Every structure is written in structure tokens, then in C-alpha cells.
Amino acid sequence: MALYLRILYIITGLTGVHSITTVSEVSVKTGKSISIPCLYEPKYQNRVKYLCEGPKWSSCSDVVKTNKADPSGKYSISDDKNQFIFTVTINNLTNKNTDYWCVVEINNGADYGVRFQLSVTRDTPSLYVDHQRITGYIGENITIRCHHSNSGEMKWCRLGRNCVTGSSGSIDAAAVTAHMRDPNVFTVTMSGLRSEDSGWYWCAKGDIQIPVYLNVSEKPITTTAHTFTGDGTITTLKNGQQRASFDVKILIIRLSVLIFFVIVVLFIWLILRRKQSKADSSATAMVDQEVIYANVGNIRRKSPEMSLPESDGEIMYS
């Protein structure tokens, strides 16, 4: 019955292009992994989504569904019902992993699907990015470098939205600038990021695309914590990562030297203060002695003089 519905789907010309949007061709390296986003219409929010493998729609095989995981682990699928995008990931790529379909299951009707191709190579892919998933912060800028070796027009697009093809433009409210100053590198910068700018984008060079997921969030606040370990070291951590460490013995030696210096300075100050106190005491004693001598002199001057009685007459001799 499912095969009949798929054949009917093709005959009626309902290709599903307007129901699902994804990239058309991606260049990947053997043994690596790739994630492919598939944008669907909001009316399919609660439908089952799946990945179908094979060059022909009528004969492709279901490899993973949102309600049925792949036991081998080669394929995985997730559905973001807020952005109406389901993402399929293919691991450990080989040259046999080339043709796939993003599909939405329709109850009592023909499923909707759209095809994408993988160009698996042992050499460097003709178009790739440094990281397929990147993080930006609200209000800041982010730069994406698209490395290429093929020819064709360069584009930076948001899945299901518009593209920027020249040196500048905008996607939604985010300003986009692009240049090719470096050889074989198409550099894109998005400015004034908002949380609404989170989502899937893709870089294109000719007929090849590479999807990039941008996550925009608040910039984390840097915090510092000190952890004391059993071997006598203090480890300084910032945001959960080790930044620096030093030995407690060094800290103790430095504190001991500082304390010794303070004690020496205090001792010298006490000695100087004691000498100054003795000098002040000696000066005070000398002043008091001079005052005592001065008082004694005054007392002597005040003593009455002794007088001899005058003679009343002549001296008589016998």
C-alpha cells in the first residue's frame, strides 16, 4: 500500500517541494558525519518524520523515524516543532551513502518527501566549514568561514528564508557582510545577533551547499572559584575550566617573609621611641634642678645681716 501511494504521489506531480525544504547536494569526507535540516510546513508539526535511503522515491528504504530509532546508531533524527525543522544525522559516511529523502508521513495519503545527495570523497570536500554547529551571543557578531575549491556563485542563506549573494545584505534583522579576501575562503559575518537568529543556515558555492546551525544565546557571566586539593595546591577555575594553579608552600613562604619584615620594622620603631622617651626624661630633670638652685639663692639673699652694737664711750685701761 505504501509503495502504491508513493507511485501515485509521483504520477500526480506532487513532488513535495513546497512542503519540505532542504539542501540539494553536500560534499562530505569519508568516515565523517553530517547533519541535514529539513524544513516543513507548520501543518505537519505533529506528523511522523523519517529519512529514506535510495536514489528513487518509489524504492527508497526507511532508515530512521521520529517514532522509531535506528538500532545500529548510524542514523539519528530529531524534530524541532517550534522552528518546524527535523534534522537527520548520518554517521561514519561511506561512498555508498549518497541518496536520501526527507519525508513527512501522511496518514491516509501519500507521504511528502524531498531528495538530497551526498558527495562522499576521500579527499578534502569541495565545500566545507570549520564547524557545522556554532554559537553566537546576543548583540554581538559571528564569523563563518566557508572553504571551497569549486567554482560558482557564493551564497549565504537561511533555510526557508532569503539569501545574501553580494558583499552585504541582511537576513531578517541581522546585517550580513561577505568577502573573499582569503584564497578559496568565503567569509561571512553576521552582526547584531538576536535570539531569533538561531536556526539553520547554509553556505553555497555553485551547486554545492553545506548546512550550518547557529545557536544565539546570552553571553555567560565569568565566575571564578578556588578549589583546594589534597596535594596542597589551589586550583583556580573559571566557568568550570582550569585556568591556573600554584603551591600553598609558596604562599606560606611569601606570607612569612612579609610578617618578618613587619616585625623588624615594628622592633626598630619601638627602640627609637624608647630612646626618644629617655632623652625627653633627661631634659625634664635638668630643668627641675635649675629651678631648685634658683630658689635657694633667693632664700640666702633674704637672710638678715648681723650688726655690732655701737660703743657708748671710751675704753678704759687699768
PDB file of C-alpha atoms in Angstrom:
ATOM      1  CA  MET A   1       0.000   0.000   0.000  1.00  0.00           C
ATOM      2  CA  ALA A   2       2.828   2.395   0.854  1.00  0.00           C
ATOM      3  CA  LEU A   3       4.505   1.658  -2.485  1.00  0.00           C
ATOM      4  CA  TYR A   4       1.239   2.338  -4.291  1.00  0.00           C
ATOM      5  CA  LEU A   5       0.838   5.682  -2.547  1.00  0.00           C
ATOM      6  CA  ARG A   6       4.372   6.713  -3.476  1.00  0.00           C
ATOM      7  CA  ILE A   7       3.785   5.827  -7.145  1.00  0.00           C
ATOM      8  CA  LEU A   8       0.537   7.779  -7.047  1.00  0.00           C
ATOM      9  CA  TYR A   9       2.414  10.656  -5.484  1.00  0.00           C
ATOM     10  CA  ILE A  10       4.860  10.769  -8.411  1.00  0.00           C
ATOM     11  CA  ILE A  11       2.184  10.387 -11.100  1.00  0.00           C
ATOM     12  CA  THR A  12       0.115  13.277  -9.760  1.00  0.00           C
ATOM     13  CA  GLY A  13       3.198  15.512  -9.818  1.00  0.00           C
ATOM     14  CA  LEU A  14       3.032  16.293  -6.099  1.00  0.00           C
ATOM     15  CA  THR A  15       6.784  16.395  -5.577  1.00  0.00           C
ATOM     16  CA  GLY A  16       6.582  17.805  -2.085  1.00  0.00           C
ATOM     17  CA  VAL A  17       8.967  20.703  -2.946  1.00  0.00           C
ATOM     18  CA  HIS A  18       6.624  23.224  -1.369  1.00  0.00           C
ATOM     19  CA  SER A  19       6.045  21.040   1.713  1.00  0.00           C
ATOM     20  CA  ILE A  20       9.673  20.272   2.643  1.00  0.00           C
ATOM     21  CA  THR A  21      12.781  22.369   2.003  1.00  0.00           C
ATOM     22  CA  THR A  22      16.363  21.211   2.383  1.00  0.00           C
ATOM     23  CA  VAL A  23      19.776  21.384   0.700  1.00  0.00           C
ATOM     24  CA  SER A  24      20.266  19.663  -2.645  1.00  0.00           C
ATOM     25  CA  GLU A  25      23.888  18.434  -2.590  1.00  0.00           C
ATOM     26  CA  VAL A  26      26.543  18.328   0.145  1.00  0.00           C
ATOM     27  CA  SER A  27      30.225  17.384  -0.153  1.00  0.00           C
ATOM     28  CA  VAL A  28      31.497  15.303   2.783  1.00  0.00           C
ATOM     29  CA  LYS A  29      34.583  13.306   3.732  1.00  0.00           C
ATOM     30  CA  THR A  30      34.644   9.539   4.151  1.00  0.00           C
ATOM     31  CA  GLY A  31      34.271   8.409   7.749  1.00  0.00           C
ATOM     32  CA  LYS A  32      32.855  11.732   8.968  1.00  0.00           C
ATOM     33  CA  SER A  33      29.309  12.688   9.988  1.00  0.00           C
ATOM     34  CA  ILE A  34      26.855  15.174   8.503  1.00  0.00           C
ATOM     35  CA  SER A  35      23.611  16.716   9.757  1.00  0.00           C
ATOM     36  CA  ILE A  36      20.926  17.733   7.268  1.00  0.00           C
ATOM     37  CA  PRO A  37      17.999  20.002   8.250  1.00  0.00           C
ATOM     38  CA  CYS A  38      14.587  19.514   6.662  1.00  0.00           C
ATOM     39  CA  LEU A  39      12.106  22.405   6.949  1.00  0.00           C
ATOM     40  CA  TYR A  40       8.400  21.507   6.835  1.00  0.00           C
ATOM     41  CA  GLU A  41       5.117  23.402   6.905  1.00  0.00           C
ATOM     42  CA  PRO A  42       3.504  24.076  10.299  1.00  0.00           C
ATOM     43  CA  LYS A  43       0.533  21.878   9.433  1.00  0.00           C
ATOM     44  CA  TYR A  44       2.858  18.856   9.632  1.00  0.00           C
ATOM     45  CA  GLN A  45       4.032  19.693  13.137  1.00  0.00           C
ATOM     46  CA  ASN A  46       2.620  16.554  14.742  1.00  0.00           C
ATOM     47  CA  ARG A  47       3.310  14.196  11.857  1.00  0.00           C
ATOM     48  CA  VAL A  48       5.930  11.458  11.892  1.00  0.00           C
ATOM     49  CA  LYS A  49       9.109  12.388  10.008  1.00  0.00           C
ATOM     50  CA  TYR A  50      11.677   9.987   8.632  1.00  0.00           C
ATOM     51  CA  LEU A  51      14.737   9.556   6.445  1.00  0.00           C
ATOM     52  CA  CYS A  52      14.509   7.381   3.380  1.00  0.00           C
ATOM     53  CA  GLU A  53      17.608   5.998   1.626  1.00  0.00           C
ATOM     54  CA  GLY A  54      17.789   5.352  -2.106  1.00  0.00           C
ATOM     55  CA  PRO A  55      18.029   7.199  -5.440  1.00  0.00           C
ATOM     56  CA  LYS A  56      14.356   6.621  -6.316  1.00  0.00           C
ATOM     57  CA  TRP A  57      11.369   7.736  -4.311  1.00  0.00           C
ATOM     58  CA  SER A  58       9.405   4.637  -5.222  1.00  0.00           C
ATOM     59  CA  SER A  59      12.026   2.226  -3.884  1.00  0.00           C
ATOM     60  CA  CYS A  60      13.823   4.038  -1.062  1.00  0.00           C
ATOM     61  CA  SER A  61      14.074   2.377   2.347  1.00  0.00           C
ATOM     62  CA  ASP A  62      13.172   3.944   5.682  1.00  0.00           C
ATOM     63  CA  VAL A  63      16.291   4.043   7.874  1.00  0.00           C
ATOM     64  CA  VAL A  64      15.137   6.116  10.854  1.00  0.00           C
ATOM     65  CA  LYS A  65      11.888   7.738  12.057  1.00  0.00           C
ATOM     66  CA  THR A  66      10.964  10.170  14.793  1.00  0.00           C
ATOM     67  CA  ASN A  67       8.974   7.352  16.408  1.00  0.00           C
ATOM     68  CA  LYS A  68      11.495   4.603  15.629  1.00  0.00           C
ATOM     69  CA  ALA A  69      15.219   4.880  16.336  1.00  0.00           C
ATOM     70  CA  ASP A  70      17.938   3.229  14.290  1.00  0.00           C
ATOM     71  CA  PRO A  71      19.366   0.376  16.396  1.00  0.00           C
ATOM     72  CA  SER A  72      22.710   0.477  14.538  1.00  0.00           C
ATOM     73  CA  GLY A  73      23.379   4.099  15.559  1.00  0.00           C
ATOM     74  CA  LYS A  74      24.362   5.125  12.040  1.00  0.00           C
ATOM     75  CA  TYR A  75      21.293   7.339  11.665  1.00  0.00           C
ATOM     76  CA  SER A  76      19.579   9.677  14.115  1.00  0.00           C
ATOM     77  CA  ILE A  77      16.698  12.127  13.812  1.00  0.00           C
ATOM     78  CA  SER A  78      15.301  14.972  15.931  1.00  0.00           C
ATOM     79  CA  ASP A  79      12.279  17.214  15.434  1.00  0.00           C
ATOM     80  CA  ASP A  80      12.205  20.885  16.479  1.00  0.00           C
ATOM     81  CA  LYS A  81       8.484  21.573  16.466  1.00  0.00           C
ATOM     82  CA  ASN A  82       8.992  25.239  17.354  1.00  0.00           C
ATOM     83  CA  GLN A  83      11.009  26.002  14.220  1.00  0.00           C
ATOM     84  CA  PHE A  84       9.292  23.269  12.136  1.00  0.00           C
ATOM     85  CA  ILE A  85      12.597  21.605  11.250  1.00  0.00           C
ATOM     86  CA  PHE A  86      13.575  17.985  11.660  1.00  0.00           C
ATOM     87  CA  THR A  87      17.269  17.165  11.459  1.00  0.00           C
ATOM     88  CA  VAL A  88      18.787  13.887  10.305  1.00  0.00           C
ATOM     89  CA  THR A  89      22.369  12.890  11.093  1.00  0.00           C
ATOM     90  CA  ILE A  90      24.339  10.272   9.175  1.00  0.00           C
ATOM     91  CA  ASN A  91      27.473   8.880  10.826  1.00  0.00           C
ATOM     92  CA  ASN A  92      30.539   7.072   9.508  1.00  0.00           C
ATOM     93  CA  LEU A  93      29.907   8.025   5.888  1.00  0.00           C
ATOM     94  CA  THR A  94      30.943   5.763   3.024  1.00  0.00           C
ATOM     95  CA  ASN A  95      30.812   6.156  -0.755  1.00  0.00           C
ATOM     96  CA  LYS A  96      27.559   4.166  -0.691  1.00  0.00           C
ATOM     97  CA  ASN A  97      25.757   6.841   1.357  1.00  0.00           C
ATOM     98  CA  THR A  98      24.758   9.118  -1.500  1.00  0.00           C
ATOM     99  CA  ASP A  99      20.978   9.450  -1.990  1.00  0.00           C
ATOM    100  CA  TYR A 100      18.397  10.289   0.668  1.00  0.00           C
ATOM    101  CA  TRP A 101      14.926  11.739   1.106  1.00  0.00           C
ATOM    102  CA  CYS A 102      13.496  13.929   3.881  1.00  0.00           C
ATOM    103  CA  VAL A 103       9.939  12.668   4.338  1.00  0.00           C
ATOM    104  CA  VAL A 104       6.800  13.632   6.261  1.00  0.00           C
ATOM    105  CA  GLU A 105       4.395  10.778   6.854  1.00  0.00           C
ATOM    106  CA  ILE A 106       0.788  11.463   5.868  1.00  0.00           C
ATOM    107  CA  ASN A 107      -1.939   9.320   7.329  1.00  0.00           C
ATOM    108  CA  ASN A 108      -4.382   8.020   4.721  1.00  0.00           C
ATOM    109  CA  GLY A 109      -2.451   9.739   1.964  1.00  0.00           C
ATOM    110  CA  ALA A 110       0.818   9.936   0.065  1.00  0.00           C
ATOM    111  CA  ASP A 111       3.870  10.896   2.096  1.00  0.00           C
ATOM    112  CA  TYR A 112       5.690  14.125   1.229  1.00  0.00           C
ATOM    113  CA  GLY A 113       9.420  13.885   0.524  1.00  0.00           C
ATOM    114  CA  VAL A 114      12.290  15.854  -0.999  1.00  0.00           C
ATOM    115  CA  ARG A 115      15.645  14.480  -2.092  1.00  0.00           C
ATOM    116  CA  PHE A 116      19.204  15.475  -1.192  1.00  0.00           C
ATOM    117  CA  GLN A 117      22.501  13.976  -2.307  1.00  0.00           C
ATOM    118  CA  LEU A 118      25.823  13.420  -0.576  1.00  0.00           C
ATOM    119  CA  SER A 119      29.099  13.561  -2.481  1.00  0.00           C
ATOM    120  CA  VAL A 120      31.380  11.387  -0.321  1.00  0.00           C
ATOM    121  CA  THR A 121      35.103  11.745  -1.048  1.00  0.00           C
ATOM    122  CA  ARG A 122      38.370  10.565   0.472  1.00  0.00           C
ATOM    123  CA  ASP A 123      39.923  13.942  -0.332  1.00  0.00           C
ATOM    124  CA  THR A 124      39.063  17.364   1.043  1.00  0.00           C
ATOM    125  CA  PRO A 125      35.389  18.208   0.390  1.00  0.00           C
ATOM    126  CA  SER A 126      34.779  20.807  -2.305  1.00  0.00           C
ATOM    127  CA  LEU A 127      32.881  22.982   0.212  1.00  0.00           C
ATOM    128  CA  TYR A 128      33.137  22.763   4.000  1.00  0.00           C
ATOM    129  CA  VAL A 129      33.096  24.855   7.183  1.00  0.00           C
ATOM    130  CA  ASP A 130      35.282  24.682  10.286  1.00  0.00           C
ATOM    131  CA  HIS A 131      32.312  23.719  12.493  1.00  0.00           C
ATOM    132  CA  GLN A 132      28.817  22.732  11.420  1.00  0.00           C
ATOM    133  CA  ARG A 133      27.361  23.928  14.728  1.00  0.00           C
ATOM    134  CA  ILE A 134      28.413  27.322  16.090  1.00  0.00           C
ATOM    135  CA  THR A 135      27.389  29.577  18.979  1.00  0.00           C
ATOM    136  CA  GLY A 136      26.907  33.352  18.961  1.00  0.00           C
ATOM    137  CA  TYR A 137      25.866  35.831  21.646  1.00  0.00           C
ATOM    138  CA  ILE A 138      23.042  38.348  21.652  1.00  0.00           C
ATOM    139  CA  GLY A 139      24.131  41.773  20.399  1.00  0.00           C
ATOM    140  CA  GLU A 140      27.494  40.538  19.150  1.00  0.00           C
ATOM    141  CA  ASN A 141      28.899  39.406  15.790  1.00  0.00           C
ATOM    142  CA  ILE A 142      29.846  35.994  14.477  1.00  0.00           C
ATOM    143  CA  THR A 143      32.024  34.997  11.524  1.00  0.00           C
ATOM    144  CA  ILE A 144      31.689  31.865   9.399  1.00  0.00           C
ATOM    145  CA  ARG A 145      34.430  30.728   7.007  1.00  0.00           C
ATOM    146  CA  CYS A 146      33.293  28.629   4.050  1.00  0.00           C
ATOM    147  CA  HIS A 147      36.241  26.833   2.421  1.00  0.00           C
ATOM    148  CA  HIS A 148      35.755  25.935  -1.235  1.00  0.00           C
ATOM    149  CA  SER A 149      37.615  24.515  -4.204  1.00  0.00           C
ATOM    150  CA  ASN A 150      34.853  24.522  -6.804  1.00  0.00           C
ATOM    151  CA  SER A 151      33.548  27.353  -8.970  1.00  0.00           C
ATOM    152  CA  GLY A 152      30.227  29.150  -8.981  1.00  0.00           C
ATOM    153  CA  GLU A 153      28.331  31.886  -7.185  1.00  0.00           C
ATOM    154  CA  MET A 154      28.751  32.201  -3.437  1.00  0.00           C
ATOM    155  CA  LYS A 155      25.651  32.479  -1.232  1.00  0.00           C
ATOM    156  CA  TRP A 156      24.817  32.664   2.437  1.00  0.00           C
ATOM    157  CA  CYS A 157      21.199  31.715   3.122  1.00  0.00           C
ATOM    158  CA  ARG A 158      18.881  30.891   5.946  1.00  0.00           C
ATOM    159  CA  LEU A 159      16.876  27.727   5.454  1.00  0.00           C
ATOM    160  CA  GLY A 160      13.466  28.715   4.126  1.00  0.00           C
ATOM    161  CA  ARG A 161      14.363  32.436   4.043  1.00  0.00           C
ATOM    162  CA  ASN A 162      16.325  34.744   1.774  1.00  0.00           C
ATOM    163  CA  CYS A 163      19.974  34.619   0.648  1.00  0.00           C
ATOM    164  CA  VAL A 164      22.807  37.161   0.558  1.00  0.00           C
ATOM    165  CA  THR A 165      24.841  36.903  -2.648  1.00  0.00           C
ATOM    166  CA  GLY A 166      26.828  40.146  -2.693  1.00  0.00           C
ATOM    167  CA  SER A 167      29.217  41.796  -0.274  1.00  0.00           C
ATOM    168  CA  SER A 168      26.431  42.939   2.045  1.00  0.00           C
ATOM    169  CA  GLY A 169      22.792  42.411   2.828  1.00  0.00           C
ATOM    170  CA  SER A 170      20.535  41.216   5.600  1.00  0.00           C
ATOM    171  CA  ILE A 171      18.698  38.105   6.704  1.00  0.00           C
ATOM    172  CA  ASP A 172      15.710  39.017   8.835  1.00  0.00           C
ATOM    173  CA  ALA A 173      17.100  41.811  11.042  1.00  0.00           C
ATOM    174  CA  ALA A 174      20.704  40.603  11.104  1.00  0.00           C
ATOM    175  CA  ALA A 175      23.202  42.515   8.965  1.00  0.00           C
ATOM    176  CA  VAL A 176      25.375  40.296   6.775  1.00  0.00           C
ATOM    177  CA  THR A 177      28.709  41.154   5.173  1.00  0.00           C
ATOM    178  CA  ALA A 178      30.758  38.827   2.997  1.00  0.00           C
ATOM    179  CA  HIS A 179      34.133  38.882   1.294  1.00  0.00           C
ATOM    180  CA  MET A 180      36.648  36.605  -0.435  1.00  0.00           C
ATOM    181  CA  ARG A 181      39.921  38.268   0.557  1.00  0.00           C
ATOM    182  CA  ASP A 182      41.498  34.958   1.559  1.00  0.00           C
ATOM    183  CA  PRO A 183      42.196  32.405  -1.192  1.00  0.00           C
ATOM    184  CA  ASN A 184      39.441  29.786  -1.508  1.00  0.00           C
ATOM    185  CA  VAL A 185      37.614  31.130   1.541  1.00  0.00           C
ATOM    186  CA  PHE A 186      34.215  32.814   1.544  1.00  0.00           C
ATOM    187  CA  THR A 187      33.935  34.733   4.834  1.00  0.00           C
ATOM    188  CA  VAL A 188      30.529  35.722   6.213  1.00  0.00           C
ATOM    189  CA  THR A 189      29.922  37.979   9.232  1.00  0.00           C
ATOM    190  CA  MET A 190      26.527  38.395  10.899  1.00  0.00           C
ATOM    191  CA  SER A 191      26.139  41.460  13.144  1.00  0.00           C
ATOM    192  CA  GLY A 192      23.722  42.445  15.895  1.00  0.00           C
ATOM    193  CA  LEU A 193      22.626  38.911  16.690  1.00  0.00           C
ATOM    194  CA  ARG A 194      19.272  38.234  18.344  1.00  0.00           C
ATOM    195  CA  SER A 195      17.887  35.078  19.859  1.00  0.00           C
ATOM    196  CA  GLU A 196      15.504  34.886  16.876  1.00  0.00           C
ATOM    197  CA  ASP A 197      18.533  34.400  14.609  1.00  0.00           C
ATOM    198  CA  SER A 198      19.053  30.899  15.971  1.00  0.00           C
ATOM    199  CA  GLY A 199      18.475  28.283  13.296  1.00  0.00           C
ATOM    200  CA  TRP A 200      19.832  26.542  10.229  1.00  0.00           C
ATOM    201  CA  TYR A 201      21.760  28.395   7.538  1.00  0.00           C
ATOM    202  CA  TRP A 202      23.750  27.165   4.571  1.00  0.00           C
ATOM    203  CA  CYS A 203      26.741  28.298   2.616  1.00  0.00           C
ATOM    204  CA  ALA A 204      26.681  27.615  -1.135  1.00  0.00           C
ATOM    205  CA  LYS A 205      29.286  27.620  -3.870  1.00  0.00           C
ATOM    206  CA  GLY A 206      27.802  26.732  -7.225  1.00  0.00           C
ATOM    207  CA  ASP A 207      25.613  23.627  -6.821  1.00  0.00           C
ATOM    208  CA  ILE A 208      27.184  22.504  -3.515  1.00  0.00           C
ATOM    209  CA  GLN A 209      25.857  23.559  -0.113  1.00  0.00           C
ATOM    210  CA  ILE A 210      26.934  22.982   3.477  1.00  0.00           C
ATOM    211  CA  PRO A 211      24.415  23.431   6.338  1.00  0.00           C
ATOM    212  CA  VAL A 212      25.431  25.408   9.436  1.00  0.00           C
ATOM    213  CA  TYR A 213      23.445  25.591  12.666  1.00  0.00           C
ATOM    214  CA  LEU A 214      23.710  28.879  14.590  1.00  0.00           C
ATOM    215  CA  ASN A 215      22.728  28.973  18.246  1.00  0.00           C
ATOM    216  CA  VAL A 216      22.340  32.512  19.664  1.00  0.00           C
ATOM    217  CA  SER A 217      22.184  32.892  23.449  1.00  0.00           C
ATOM    218  CA  GLU A 218      23.031  35.245  26.305  1.00  0.00           C
ATOM    219  CA  LYS A 219      26.750  35.585  26.938  1.00  0.00           C
ATOM    220  CA  PRO A 220      27.641  33.674  30.120  1.00  0.00           C
ATOM    221  CA  ILE A 221      28.982  35.614  33.104  1.00  0.00           C
ATOM    222  CA  THR A 222      32.534  34.617  34.007  1.00  0.00           C
ATOM    223  CA  THR A 223      32.835  33.344  37.577  1.00  0.00           C
ATOM    224  CA  THR A 224      35.952  32.307  39.475  1.00  0.00           C
ATOM    225  CA  ALA A 225      36.156  29.517  42.039  1.00  0.00           C
ATOM    226  CA  HIS A 226      39.102  28.226  44.077  1.00  0.00           C
ATOM    227  CA  THR A 227      39.445  24.519  44.740  1.00  0.00           C
ATOM    228  CA  PHE A 228      41.805  23.190  47.406  1.00  0.00           C
ATOM    229  CA  THR A 229      43.216  19.789  46.502  1.00  0.00           C
ATOM    230  CA  GLY A 230      44.731  17.148  48.740  1.00  0.00           C
ATOM    231  CA  ASP A 231      48.269  17.606  47.419  1.00  0.00           C
ATOM    232  CA  GLY A 232      48.495  21.150  48.784  1.00  0.00           C
ATOM    233  CA  THR A 233      47.635  23.082  45.645  1.00  0.00           C
ATOM    234  CA  ILE A 234      44.981  25.673  44.906  1.00  0.00           C
ATOM    235  CA  THR A 235      43.307  25.431  41.504  1.00  0.00           C
ATOM    236  CA  THR A 236      41.572  28.483  40.074  1.00  0.00           C
ATOM    237  CA  LEU A 237      38.551  27.684  37.907  1.00  0.00           C
ATOM    238  CA  LYS A 238      36.585  29.946  35.577  1.00  0.00           C
ATOM    239  CA  ASN A 239      33.239  28.719  34.236  1.00  0.00           C
ATOM    240  CA  GLY A 240      34.140  25.178  35.210  1.00  0.00           C
ATOM    241  CA  GLN A 241      37.503  25.095  33.405  1.00  0.00           C
ATOM    242  CA  GLN A 242      41.005  25.048  34.925  1.00  0.00           C
ATOM    243  CA  ARG A 243      42.888  28.315  34.428  1.00  0.00           C
ATOM    244  CA  ALA A 244      45.844  28.359  36.856  1.00  0.00           C
ATOM    245  CA  SER A 245      47.299  26.608  39.895  1.00  0.00           C
ATOM    246  CA  PHE A 246      50.027  27.309  42.443  1.00  0.00           C
ATOM    247  CA  ASP A 247      51.623  25.643  45.513  1.00  0.00           C
ATOM    248  CA  VAL A 248      50.418  26.546  49.005  1.00  0.00           C
ATOM    249  CA  LYS A 249      54.037  26.362  50.273  1.00  0.00           C
ATOM    250  CA  ILE A 250      54.996  29.301  48.092  1.00  0.00           C
ATOM    251  CA  LEU A 251      52.123  31.296  49.540  1.00  0.00           C
ATOM    252  CA  ILE A 252      53.212  30.431  53.103  1.00  0.00           C
ATOM    253  CA  ILE A 253      56.844  31.453  52.423  1.00  0.00           C
ATOM    254  CA  ARG A 254      55.779  34.795  51.000  1.00  0.00           C
ATOM    255  CA  LEU A 255      53.491  35.488  53.949  1.00  0.00           C
ATOM    256  CA  SER A 256      56.274  34.532  56.415  1.00  0.00           C
ATOM    257  CA  VAL A 257      58.719  36.957  54.785  1.00  0.00           C
ATOM    258  CA  LEU A 258      56.116  39.708  54.924  1.00  0.00           C
ATOM    259  CA  ILE A 259      55.376  39.038  58.607  1.00  0.00           C
ATOM    260  CA  PHE A 260      59.115  39.010  59.471  1.00  0.00           C
ATOM    261  CA  PHE A 261      59.609  42.337  57.724  1.00  0.00           C
ATOM    262  CA  VAL A 262      56.707  43.866  59.633  1.00  0.00           C
ATOM    263  CA  ILE A 263      58.125  42.586  62.964  1.00  0.00           C
ATOM    264  CA  VAL A 264      61.587  44.054  62.242  1.00  0.00           C
ATOM    265  CA  VAL A 265      60.126  47.435  61.338  1.00  0.00           C
ATOM    266  CA  LEU A 266      57.993  47.421  64.490  1.00  0.00           C
ATOM    267  CA  PHE A 267      61.001  46.489  66.669  1.00  0.00           C
ATOM    268  CA  ILE A 268      63.133  49.302  65.261  1.00  0.00           C
ATOM    269  CA  TRP A 269      60.289  51.737  65.789  1.00  0.00           C
ATOM    270  CA  LEU A 270      59.934  50.685  69.455  1.00  0.00           C
ATOM    271  CA  ILE A 271      63.689  51.138  70.080  1.00  0.00           C
ATOM    272  CA  LEU A 272      63.694  54.606  68.551  1.00  0.00           C
ATOM    273  CA  ARG A 273      60.650  55.541  70.541  1.00  0.00           C
ATOM    274  CA  ARG A 274      62.272  54.358  73.790  1.00  0.00           C
ATOM    275  CA  LYS A 275      65.439  56.395  73.148  1.00  0.00           C
ATOM    276  CA  GLN A 276      63.354  59.434  72.439  1.00  0.00           C
ATOM    277  CA  SER A 277      61.473  58.940  75.722  1.00  0.00           C
ATOM    278  CA  LYS A 278      64.760  58.738  77.689  1.00  0.00           C
ATOM    279  CA  ALA A 279      66.030  61.915  76.063  1.00  0.00           C
ATOM    280  CA  ASP A 280      62.842  63.714  76.948  1.00  0.00           C
ATOM    281  CA  SER A 281      63.078  62.494  80.588  1.00  0.00           C
ATOM    282  CA  SER A 282      66.704  63.751  80.974  1.00  0.00           C
ATOM    283  CA  ALA A 283      65.850  67.189  79.657  1.00  0.00           C
ATOM    284  CA  THR A 284      62.968  67.469  82.102  1.00  0.00           C
ATOM    285  CA  ALA A 285      65.186  66.550  85.091  1.00  0.00           C
ATOM    286  CA  MET A 286      67.794  69.221  84.271  1.00  0.00           C
ATOM    287  CA  VAL A 287      65.159  71.932  84.083  1.00  0.00           C
ATOM    288  CA  ASP A 288      63.791  70.967  87.502  1.00  0.00           C
ATOM    289  CA  GLN A 289      67.282  71.152  89.110  1.00  0.00           C
ATOM    290  CA  GLU A 290      67.912  74.655  87.859  1.00  0.00           C
ATOM    291  CA  VAL A 291      64.654  75.785  89.338  1.00  0.00           C
ATOM    292  CA  ILE A 292      65.639  74.393  92.799  1.00  0.00           C
ATOM    293  CA  TYR A 293      69.007  76.192  92.775  1.00  0.00           C
ATOM    294  CA  ALA A 294      67.378  79.445  91.883  1.00  0.00           C
ATOM    295  CA  ASN A 295      65.052  79.215  94.877  1.00  0.00           C
ATOM    296  CA  VAL A 296      67.893  78.508  97.289  1.00  0.00           C
ATOM    297  CA  GLY A 297      69.798  81.646  96.171  1.00  0.00           C
ATOM    298  CA  ASN A 298      66.794  83.773  96.816  1.00  0.00           C
ATOM    299  CA  ILE A 299      66.478  82.461 100.344  1.00  0.00           C
ATOM    300  CA  ARG A 300      70.106  83.318 101.161  1.00  0.00           C
ATOM    301  CA  ARG A 301      69.730  86.867  99.935  1.00  0.00           C
ATOM    302  CA  LYS A 302      66.726  87.318 102.127  1.00  0.00           C
ATOM    303  CA  SER A 303      68.703  86.380 105.410  1.00  0.00           C
ATOM    304  CA  PRO A 304      69.084  89.430 107.743  1.00  0.00           C
ATOM    305  CA  GLU A 305      72.602  90.858 108.227  1.00  0.00           C
ATOM    306  CA  MET A 306      74.073  90.794 111.784  1.00  0.00           C
ATOM    307  CA  SER A 307      75.072  94.238 113.298  1.00  0.00           C
ATOM    308  CA  LEU A 308      77.521  95.041 116.052  1.00  0.00           C
ATOM    309  CA  PRO A 309      76.434  97.313 118.898  1.00  0.00           C
ATOM    310  CA  GLU A 310      77.941 100.757 118.952  1.00  0.00           C
ATOM    311  CA  SER A 311      80.353 101.753 121.712  1.00  0.00           C
ATOM    312  CA  ASP A 312      78.954 104.020 124.367  1.00  0.00           C
ATOM    313  CA  GLY A 313      82.203 105.565 125.468  1.00  0.00           C
ATOM    314  CA  GLU A 314      85.900 105.319 125.608  1.00  0.00           C
ATOM    315  CA  ILE A 315      87.822 102.319 126.582  1.00  0.00           C
ATOM    316  CA  MET A 316      89.390 102.435 129.894  1.00  0.00           C
ATOM    317  CA  TYR A 317      92.640 100.781 130.712  1.00  0.00           C
ATOM    318  CA  SER A 318      93.663  99.584 134.045  1.00  0.00           C
TER     319      SER A 318
END
